[in-house]
Amino acid sequence: MSYVDEVLKTVREKNASEPEFLQAVTEVMESLRAVVDANEDKYRKYGILERLVEPERIISFRVPWVDDQGNVRVNRGYRVEFNSAIGPYKGGLRFHPSVNQGILKFLGFEQVFKNSLTGLPIGGGKGGSDFDPKGKSDREVMAFCQSFMTELYRHIGADTDVPAGDIGVGAREIGFLFGQYKRITGLYEGVLTGKGLTYGGSLVRTEATGYGLVYILDEMLSHIGESLKGRRVVISGSGNVAIYACQKAQQLGAKVVTMSDSNGYIVDENGIDLDVVREIKEIKRGRIKEYIDRVPGASYHEGSRLVWSVACDIALPCATQNELDLESAKLLVQNGCTAVAEGANMPSTLEASAYFLEKGINYMPAKAANAGGVAVSALEMSQNSERLSWSFDEVDRMLKDIMKEIYRMTSEAAEKYGHKGNFVVGANIAGFEKVAEAMIAQGIC
Ligand code: NDP
């Protein structure tokens, strides 16, 4: 049995109840076959694959808080510190009722390779809670965040583990978490990224994941003599990533015709009016269906998965994992879609992503496509260490350069190992090689 198959077998036996984690490990391991086979003795000797698939540490804790009616509520909090070979653990916090250990392990595992691809010195981690901020008052969210940080603070720090936002964790939550960290430790340090601009945040961090997604998409299109100009784009989600992907795609001349949330999607043939979406989502914390009350001619459809039935040239899944299955992939291709770039983490099922590759779709997987968020988080860490703030244009230029470089590394790695144009293989190999070398250099730990 090959080294990859041996490790995959053990991972499946040990993590049978964590389907998302198994899915992420399977995708990465399958992509790494060529590079692992070519260096099997070295990687086996140092137990690289066995160590890569096991988090360095998982912290799980009780988060008690009191709601507005005076009831005691209890959620479960986690931090998965996956791999620190190339830097302090770095990765977001997710607050969503679906959060469990398996989902955070999948996200933490993916983060290790993504962070390596950015070229910046950051390891991989992820955390969160099954707490649902939706429908909670600001006071309830604050009470939860303060309780969450009252445990988490002992495990994180500017040079050890630096969390950020993710689903359900935006500027409001990061503010409450930072305030509590500072209060407990007395330290004013870059322990979280995605902070507000008045207390150590970086310009462009809010926009970074969505902008970065469109920058790498544009780079991919330019290599085949195409651009975003005049292209019809379908976007899922209406959160942080979706909003700024929409904004940048529109700035580059595309027409974005959909956005969605977990209940349904809107179609606006005139192109999405992003000011209206931002007011509904960022200010009112409302639902996407409110868009049709504000924009004549737009329509709303129940059922978020059907967003992929809307004809487009380019699809940008920006909501959540496994939101795009084989049936949706077939619909997209059948209706003329020729490019897919993933803003969300692992939005395509294994079958859907295999289908895109089989059909020759220009397909940029999440690990490369959404790395702009964590890249600017790392730039926020640098600014915090220097006690400086860089301008919007400076950070935006760095983000653009980083996304171009990720494209270059990803396409070169794919070509080197005989998979030209397969950015899934390219991203996994390019991310893996640096982490593996660092792990070998640091001995068995
Ligand atoms: P937000 O919380 O800002 O928005 C999430 C969006 O996805 C909302 O529109 C939400 O709808 C929708 N959504 C969430 N869960 C589901 C579901 N089960 N089915 C359908 N729609 C759903 O999160 P972000 O925009 O920050 O994150 C979106 C994705 O991007 C995630 O996969 C995240 O891991 C990834 N990502 C985010 C980064 C960042 O910098 N923020 C960086 C890299 C990746 P609803 O309101 O109905 O829940």
Short mmCIF file of N, CA and C in Angstrom, two decimals, residues 63-124:
data_model
loop_
_atom_site.label_atom_id
_atom_site.label_comp_id
_atom_site.label_asym_id
_atom_site.label_seq_id
_atom_site.Cartn_x
_atom_site.Cartn_y
_atom_site.Cartn_z
N VAL A 63 -19.03 27.54 27.56
CA VAL A 63 -19.20 29.01 27.47
C VAL A 63 -20.58 29.37 28.04
N PRO A 64 -20.64 29.66 29.33
CA PRO A 64 -21.92 30.05 29.94
C PRO A 64 -22.15 31.55 29.80
N TRP A 65 -23.40 31.95 29.57
CA TRP A 65 -23.73 33.38 29.47
C TRP A 65 -25.21 33.54 29.82
N VAL A 66 -25.63 34.78 30.03
CA VAL A 66 -27.01 35.04 30.47
C VAL A 66 -27.73 35.82 29.38
N ASP A 67 -28.91 35.32 28.95
CA ASP A 67 -29.64 36.02 27.88
C ASP A 67 -30.48 37.17 28.43
N ASP A 68 -31.18 37.88 27.53
CA ASP A 68 -31.90 39.09 27.94
C ASP A 68 -33.08 38.80 28.87
N GLN A 69 -33.52 37.54 28.91
CA GLN A 69 -34.61 37.17 29.82
C GLN A 69 -34.08 36.70 31.17
N GLY A 70 -32.76 36.71 31.33
CA GLY A 70 -32.16 36.29 32.59
C GLY A 70 -31.89 34.79 32.66
N ASN A 71 -32.07 34.07 31.55
CA ASN A 71 -31.80 32.63 31.55
C ASN A 71 -30.32 32.36 31.34
N VAL A 72 -29.82 31.32 32.04
CA VAL A 72 -28.44 30.90 31.81
C VAL A 72 -28.41 30.04 30.56
N ARG A 73 -27.51 30.35 29.64
CA ARG A 73 -27.35 29.57 28.40
C ARG A 73 -25.93 29.02 28.38
N VAL A 74 -25.78 27.84 27.78
CA VAL A 74 -24.44 27.24 27.72
C VAL A 74 -24.14 26.80 26.29
N ASN A 75 -23.04 27.29 25.75
CA ASN A 75 -22.56 26.83 24.43
C ASN A 75 -21.22 26.14 24.60
N ARG A 76 -20.76 25.55 23.48
CA ARG A 76 -19.46 24.89 23.52
C ARG A 76 -18.48 25.68 22.66
N GLY A 77 -17.32 25.98 23.20
CA GLY A 77 -16.29 26.71 22.46
C GLY A 77 -15.13 25.79 22.11
N TYR A 78 -14.42 26.15 21.04
CA TYR A 78 -13.26 25.34 20.60
C TYR A 78 -12.15 26.23 20.06
N ARG A 79 -10.94 25.73 20.15
CA ARG A 79 -9.85 26.23 19.32
C ARG A 79 -9.04 25.02 18.88
N VAL A 80 -8.90 24.87 17.58
CA VAL A 80 -8.09 23.77 17.03
C VAL A 80 -6.77 24.38 16.57
N GLU A 81 -5.68 24.07 17.29
CA GLU A 81 -4.36 24.59 16.93
C GLU A 81 -3.69 23.50 16.09
N PHE A 82 -3.77 23.67 14.77
CA PHE A 82 -3.48 22.53 13.90
C PHE A 82 -2.00 22.36 13.62
N ASN A 83 -1.33 23.40 13.18
CA ASN A 83 0.07 23.23 12.78
C ASN A 83 0.81 24.56 12.92
N SER A 84 1.94 24.54 13.67
CA SER A 84 2.69 25.78 13.87
C SER A 84 4.08 25.70 13.25
N ALA A 85 4.24 24.86 12.21
CA ALA A 85 5.58 24.68 11.63
C ALA A 85 6.13 25.98 11.04
N ILE A 86 5.27 26.79 10.43
CA ILE A 86 5.83 27.98 9.76
C ILE A 86 5.43 29.30 10.43
N GLY A 87 4.75 29.23 11.57
CA GLY A 87 4.41 30.47 12.28
C GLY A 87 3.35 30.21 13.33
N PRO A 88 2.97 31.26 14.07
CA PRO A 88 1.92 31.11 15.06
C PRO A 88 0.61 30.64 14.41
N TYR A 89 -0.19 29.89 15.14
CA TYR A 89 -1.49 29.44 14.60
C TYR A 89 -2.27 30.67 14.17
N LYS A 90 -2.93 30.56 13.02
CA LYS A 90 -3.70 31.70 12.51
C LYS A 90 -4.90 31.15 11.77
N GLY A 91 -6.07 31.67 12.06
CA GLY A 91 -7.30 31.21 11.41
C GLY A 91 -8.48 31.74 12.18
N GLY A 92 -9.63 31.77 11.52
CA GLY A 92 -10.79 32.46 12.07
C GLY A 92 -11.52 31.73 13.18
N LEU A 93 -12.49 32.46 13.74
CA LEU A 93 -13.46 31.91 14.68
C LEU A 93 -14.81 31.91 13.99
N ARG A 94 -15.52 30.81 14.07
CA ARG A 94 -16.85 30.71 13.45
C ARG A 94 -17.90 30.53 14.53
N PHE A 95 -18.93 31.40 14.52
CA PHE A 95 -20.07 31.23 15.43
C PHE A 95 -21.28 30.85 14.58
N HIS A 96 -21.68 29.60 14.65
CA HIS A 96 -22.81 29.12 13.86
C HIS A 96 -23.31 27.84 14.52
N PRO A 97 -24.64 27.61 14.53
CA PRO A 97 -25.15 26.41 15.23
C PRO A 97 -24.59 25.09 14.69
N SER A 98 -24.10 25.09 13.44
CA SER A 98 -23.58 23.84 12.87
C SER A 98 -22.16 23.52 13.33
N VAL A 99 -21.53 24.42 14.07
CA VAL A 99 -20.11 24.22 14.43
C VAL A 99 -19.94 23.01 15.35
N ASN A 100 -18.99 22.15 14.98
CA ASN A 100 -18.59 21.03 15.85
C ASN A 100 -17.10 20.79 15.62
N GLN A 101 -16.55 19.83 16.34
CA GLN A 101 -15.09 19.61 16.27
C GLN A 101 -14.65 19.22 14.86
N GLY A 102 -15.46 18.38 14.19
CA GLY A 102 -15.08 17.90 12.86
C GLY A 102 -15.00 19.05 11.85
N ILE A 103 -15.97 19.96 11.92
CA ILE A 103 -15.97 21.10 10.99
C ILE A 103 -14.76 22.00 11.26
N LEU A 104 -14.45 22.21 12.53
CA LEU A 104 -13.30 23.07 12.83
C LEU A 104 -11.98 22.38 12.48
N LYS A 105 -11.94 21.05 12.56
CA LYS A 105 -10.73 20.34 12.14
C LYS A 105 -10.55 20.45 10.62
N PHE A 106 -11.64 20.34 9.88
CA PHE A 106 -11.53 20.51 8.41
C PHE A 106 -11.02 21.92 8.10
N LEU A 107 -11.59 22.91 8.76
CA LEU A 107 -11.20 24.29 8.47
C LEU A 107 -9.76 24.55 8.89
N GLY A 108 -9.36 24.01 10.03
CA GLY A 108 -7.98 24.20 10.52
C GLY A 108 -6.97 23.52 9.60
N PHE A 109 -7.32 22.33 9.13
CA PHE A 109 -6.44 21.58 8.23
C PHE A 109 -6.24 22.35 6.93
N GLU A 110 -7.33 22.82 6.34
CA GLU A 110 -7.24 23.61 5.11
C GLU A 110 -6.38 24.86 5.31
N GLN A 111 -6.56 25.44 6.49
CA GLN A 111 -5.88 26.71 6.79
C GLN A 111 -4.35 26.56 6.76
N VAL A 112 -3.86 25.39 7.15
CA VAL A 112 -2.41 25.16 7.18
C VAL A 112 -1.80 25.39 5.79
N PHE A 113 -2.43 24.82 4.77
CA PHE A 113 -1.91 24.90 3.40
C PHE A 113 -2.15 26.29 2.82
N LYS A 114 -3.34 26.83 3.11
CA LYS A 114 -3.68 28.17 2.61
C LYS A 114 -2.68 29.20 3.13
N ASN A 115 -2.41 29.12 4.43
CA ASN A 115 -1.52 30.11 5.04
C ASN A 115 -0.11 29.99 4.47
N SER A 116 0.30 28.76 4.20
CA SER A 116 1.60 28.54 3.58
C SER A 116 1.66 29.19 2.19
N LEU A 117 0.56 29.06 1.44
CA LEU A 117 0.51 29.64 0.09
C LEU A 117 0.68 31.15 0.08
N THR A 118 0.27 31.82 1.15
CA THR A 118 0.37 33.29 1.17
C THR A 118 1.83 33.74 1.17
N GLY A 119 2.76 32.83 1.53
CA GLY A 119 4.16 33.20 1.60
C GLY A 119 4.51 33.92 2.89
N LEU A 120 3.55 34.07 3.79
CA LEU A 120 3.77 34.80 5.04
C LEU A 120 3.96 33.79 6.19
N PRO A 121 4.61 34.21 7.28
CA PRO A 121 4.95 33.26 8.36
C PRO A 121 3.79 33.00 9.32
N ILE A 122 2.82 32.23 8.89
CA ILE A 122 1.66 31.92 9.73
C ILE A 122 1.31 30.44 9.65
N GLY A 123 1.13 29.83 10.83
CA GLY A 123 0.67 28.44 10.91
C GLY A 123 -0.84 28.38 10.77
N GLY A 124 -1.43 27.21 11.01
CA GLY A 124 -2.87 27.07 10.77
C GLY A 124 -3.67 26.69 12.01
#
